[in-house]
Coordinates of C-alpha atoms in Angstrom, one line a residue:
X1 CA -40.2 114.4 21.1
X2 CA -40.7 117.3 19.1
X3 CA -39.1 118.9 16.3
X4 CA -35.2 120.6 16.1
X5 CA -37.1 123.7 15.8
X6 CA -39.2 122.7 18.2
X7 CA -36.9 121.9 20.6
X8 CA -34.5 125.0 19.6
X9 CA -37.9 127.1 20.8
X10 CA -38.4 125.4 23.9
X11 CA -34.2 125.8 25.1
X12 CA -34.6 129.4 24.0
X13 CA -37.4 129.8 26.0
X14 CA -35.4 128.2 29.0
X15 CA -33.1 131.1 29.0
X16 CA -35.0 134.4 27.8
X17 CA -37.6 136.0 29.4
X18 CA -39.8 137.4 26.3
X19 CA -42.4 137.6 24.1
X20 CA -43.0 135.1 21.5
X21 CA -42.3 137.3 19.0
X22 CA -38.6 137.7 20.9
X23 CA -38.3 133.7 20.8
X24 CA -39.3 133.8 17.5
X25 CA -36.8 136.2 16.1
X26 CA -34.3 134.4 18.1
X27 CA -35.3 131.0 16.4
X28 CA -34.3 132.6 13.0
X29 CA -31.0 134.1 13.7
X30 CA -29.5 130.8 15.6
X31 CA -28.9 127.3 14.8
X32 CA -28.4 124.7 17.1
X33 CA -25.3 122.2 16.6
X34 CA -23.8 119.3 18.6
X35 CA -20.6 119.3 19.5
X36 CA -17.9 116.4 20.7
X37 CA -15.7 116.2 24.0
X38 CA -12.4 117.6 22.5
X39 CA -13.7 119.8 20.0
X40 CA -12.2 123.1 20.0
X41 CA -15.0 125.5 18.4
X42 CA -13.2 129.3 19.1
X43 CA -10.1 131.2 19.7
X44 CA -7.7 133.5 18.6
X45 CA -8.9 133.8 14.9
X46 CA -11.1 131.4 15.2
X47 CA -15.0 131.8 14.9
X48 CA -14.4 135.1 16.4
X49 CA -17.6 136.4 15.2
X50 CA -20.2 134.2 16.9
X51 CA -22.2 134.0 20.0
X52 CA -22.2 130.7 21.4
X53 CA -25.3 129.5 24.5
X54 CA -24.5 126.5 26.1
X55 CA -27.6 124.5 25.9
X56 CA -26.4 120.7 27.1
X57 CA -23.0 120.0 28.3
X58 CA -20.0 121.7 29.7
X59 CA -17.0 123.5 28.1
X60 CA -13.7 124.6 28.6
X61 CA -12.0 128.2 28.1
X62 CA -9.0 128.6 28.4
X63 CA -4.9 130.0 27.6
X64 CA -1.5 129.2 26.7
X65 CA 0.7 130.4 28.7
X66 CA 4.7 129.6 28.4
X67 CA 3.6 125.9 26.7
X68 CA 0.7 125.3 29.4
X69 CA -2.7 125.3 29.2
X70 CA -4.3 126.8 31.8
X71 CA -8.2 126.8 32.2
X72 CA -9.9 129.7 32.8
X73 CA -13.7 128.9 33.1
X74 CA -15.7 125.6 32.9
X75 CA -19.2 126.5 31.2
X76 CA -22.2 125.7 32.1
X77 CA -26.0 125.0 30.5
X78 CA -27.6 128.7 29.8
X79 CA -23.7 130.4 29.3
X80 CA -23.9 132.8 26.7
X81 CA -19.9 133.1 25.7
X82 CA -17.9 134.2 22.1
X83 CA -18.1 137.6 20.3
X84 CA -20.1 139.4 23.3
X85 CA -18.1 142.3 22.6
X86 CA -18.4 142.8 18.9
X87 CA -14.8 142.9 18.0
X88 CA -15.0 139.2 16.1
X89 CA -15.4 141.7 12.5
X90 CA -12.2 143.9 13.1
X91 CA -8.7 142.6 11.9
X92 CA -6.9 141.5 14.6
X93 CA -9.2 142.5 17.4
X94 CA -10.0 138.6 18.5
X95 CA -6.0 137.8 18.7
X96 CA -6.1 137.2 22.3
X97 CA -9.7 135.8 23.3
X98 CA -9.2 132.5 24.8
X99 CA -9.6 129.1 23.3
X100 CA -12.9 127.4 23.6
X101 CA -12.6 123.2 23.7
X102 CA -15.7 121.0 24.5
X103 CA -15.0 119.0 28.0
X104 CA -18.3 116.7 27.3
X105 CA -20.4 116.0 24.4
X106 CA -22.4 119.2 24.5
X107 CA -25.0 121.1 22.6
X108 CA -25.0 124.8 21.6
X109 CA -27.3 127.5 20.1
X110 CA -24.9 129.9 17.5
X111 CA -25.6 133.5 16.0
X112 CA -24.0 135.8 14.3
X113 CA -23.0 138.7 16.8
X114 CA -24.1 141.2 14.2
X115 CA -27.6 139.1 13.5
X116 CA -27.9 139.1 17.5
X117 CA -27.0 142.7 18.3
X118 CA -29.6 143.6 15.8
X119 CA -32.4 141.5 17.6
X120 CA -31.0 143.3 20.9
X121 CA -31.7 147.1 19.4
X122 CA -35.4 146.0 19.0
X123 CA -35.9 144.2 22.6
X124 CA -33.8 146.2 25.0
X125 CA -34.7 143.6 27.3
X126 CA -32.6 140.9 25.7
X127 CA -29.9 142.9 25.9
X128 CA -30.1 143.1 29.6
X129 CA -30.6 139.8 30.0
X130 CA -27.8 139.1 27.9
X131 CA -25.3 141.7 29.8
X132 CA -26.4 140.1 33.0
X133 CA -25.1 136.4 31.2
X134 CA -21.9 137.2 30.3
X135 CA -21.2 139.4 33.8
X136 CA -22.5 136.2 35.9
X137 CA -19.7 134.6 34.1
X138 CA -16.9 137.4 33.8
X139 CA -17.3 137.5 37.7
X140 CA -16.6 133.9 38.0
X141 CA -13.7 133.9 35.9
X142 CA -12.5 137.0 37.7
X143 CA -13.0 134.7 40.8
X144 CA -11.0 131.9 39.2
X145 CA -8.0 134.1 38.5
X146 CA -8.0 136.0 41.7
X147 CA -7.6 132.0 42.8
X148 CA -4.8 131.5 40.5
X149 CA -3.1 134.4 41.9
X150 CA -3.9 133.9 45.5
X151 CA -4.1 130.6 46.7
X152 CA -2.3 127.6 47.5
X153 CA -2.3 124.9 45.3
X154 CA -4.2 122.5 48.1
X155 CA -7.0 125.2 48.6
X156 CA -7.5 126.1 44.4
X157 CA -8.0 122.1 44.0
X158 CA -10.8 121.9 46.6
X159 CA -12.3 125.3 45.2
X160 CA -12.1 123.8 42.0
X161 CA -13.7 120.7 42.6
X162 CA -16.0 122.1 44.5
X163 CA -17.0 124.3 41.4
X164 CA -17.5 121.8 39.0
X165 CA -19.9 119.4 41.5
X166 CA -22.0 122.9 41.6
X167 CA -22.2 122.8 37.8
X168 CA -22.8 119.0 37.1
X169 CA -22.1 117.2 40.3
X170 CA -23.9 116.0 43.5
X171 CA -24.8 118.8 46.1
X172 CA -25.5 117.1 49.1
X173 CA -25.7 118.2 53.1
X174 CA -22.9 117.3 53.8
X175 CA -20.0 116.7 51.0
X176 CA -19.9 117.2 47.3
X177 CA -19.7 114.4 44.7
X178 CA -18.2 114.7 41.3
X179 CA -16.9 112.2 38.8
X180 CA -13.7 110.9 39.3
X181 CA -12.9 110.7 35.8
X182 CA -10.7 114.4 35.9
X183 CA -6.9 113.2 35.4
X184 CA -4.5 115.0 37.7
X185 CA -3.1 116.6 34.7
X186 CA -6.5 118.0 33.7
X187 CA -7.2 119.1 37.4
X188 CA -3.6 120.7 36.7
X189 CA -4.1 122.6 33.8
X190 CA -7.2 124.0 36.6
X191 CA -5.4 125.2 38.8
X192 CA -2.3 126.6 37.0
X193 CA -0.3 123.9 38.6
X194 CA 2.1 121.0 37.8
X195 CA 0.7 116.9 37.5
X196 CA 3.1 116.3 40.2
X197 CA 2.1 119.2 42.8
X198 CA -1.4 118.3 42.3
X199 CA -0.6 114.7 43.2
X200 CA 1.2 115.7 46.1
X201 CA -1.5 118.4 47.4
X202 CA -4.6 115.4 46.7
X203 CA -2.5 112.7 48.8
X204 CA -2.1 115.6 51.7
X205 CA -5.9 116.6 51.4
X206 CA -6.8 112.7 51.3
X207 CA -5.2 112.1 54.6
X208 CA -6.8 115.2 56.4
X209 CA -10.0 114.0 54.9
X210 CA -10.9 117.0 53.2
X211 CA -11.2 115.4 49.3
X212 CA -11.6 111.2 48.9
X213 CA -12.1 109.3 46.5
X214 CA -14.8 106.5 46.2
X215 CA -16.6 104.1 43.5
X216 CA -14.1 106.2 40.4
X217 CA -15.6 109.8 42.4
X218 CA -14.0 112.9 44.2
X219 CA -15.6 113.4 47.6
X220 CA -15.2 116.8 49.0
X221 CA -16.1 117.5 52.4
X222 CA -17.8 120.6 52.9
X223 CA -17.1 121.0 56.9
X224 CA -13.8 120.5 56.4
X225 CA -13.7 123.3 53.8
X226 CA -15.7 126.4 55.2
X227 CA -15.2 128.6 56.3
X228 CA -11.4 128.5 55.0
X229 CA -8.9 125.5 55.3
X230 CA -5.1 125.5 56.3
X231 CA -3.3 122.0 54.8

């Protein structure tokens, strides 16, 4: 195993396409820090002037709306989230970014915005790379709120799950497989829905054998689910 700079090197590497003189100034400018399930690292007025890259792990965004969380985005390794607009040194510009909260024990790489705009100027490349990131991930938050706004409650759970065994579940031919640990009041908090309408919608999609359980996991069947369900 090598060294933390070592290994800091190695996960840049992972996720820029550069020259070693790129890696190198990226090295300086970020520091790598672990991070605990529950932590909440960012929000409104808080570390609003960092840029966050998920290295191991997933994470949380998310709002309060009316008393109720309601999750935006799940992160995923090689997410580059926080600051990406620059506002995080302006009084009052970072009021309403969303709250960042660790769902798993999870690693991140953290810069400055400033420190990492400056690095951008010098390799235009980066910054294209970087603008690439964080659009991959506006579009899927985009996605999740056109979801929210759409869709019933029955077909934004099995999107849902379905999304999250594409970030760390099992992909298989025939059916997805993701932990089983996700409460129905975390699924919930998903899917902008109430604990008791998600029970209700998982009991329905149980018996039409389009999400199971097994062995403490969530089973979604994928030929049951394309190319659009009706429950």
């Amino acid at each position: 195993m090598g060294t933390r700079t070592e290994l800091k090197i190695e996960y840049l590497k992972q996720i820029f396409k550069g020259s070693d003189d790129l890696i190198r100034d990226l090295e300086r400018i970020t520091h790598m820090q672990d991070v605990t399930k529950g932590q909440l690292i960012a929000g409104p007025q808080i570390n609003c002037e960092n840029i966050y890259i998920l290295k191991k792990g997933s994470i949380n965004t998310y709002f309060v709306y009316d008393g109720k969380k309601i999750i935006v985005d799940t992160l995923k390794p090689g997410d580059i989230f926080g600051d990406v607009n620059g506002v995080g040194s302006v009084a009052g510009a970072c009021d309403e970014s969303p709250f960042v909260e660790v769902r798993e024990d999870s690693v991140l790489s953290i810069a400055n915005s400033r420190d990492l705009y400056r690095v951008m100027q010098r390799y235009p490349d980066l910054a294209i790379q970087v603008l690439r990131n964080v659009g991959n991930r506006l579009s899927r938050a985009e996605r999740k709120i056109q979801d929210l706004a759409l869709r019933p409650v029955s077909e934004r759970i099995v999107r849902e799950l379905t999304r999250l065994a594409e970030i760390n579940g099992e992909n298989t031919v025939g059916y997805y497989r993701l932990d089983g640990t996700i409460t129905h009041e975390q699924l919930a908090m998903m899917v902008g829905a109430t604990r008791e309408t998600v029970t209700k919608s998982l009991t329905i999609l149980r018996s039409k054998g389009i999400v199971n359980i097994r062995q403490n996991h969530y089973i979604i069947n994928k030929q049951m689910t394309q190319p659009r369900f009706t429950v």
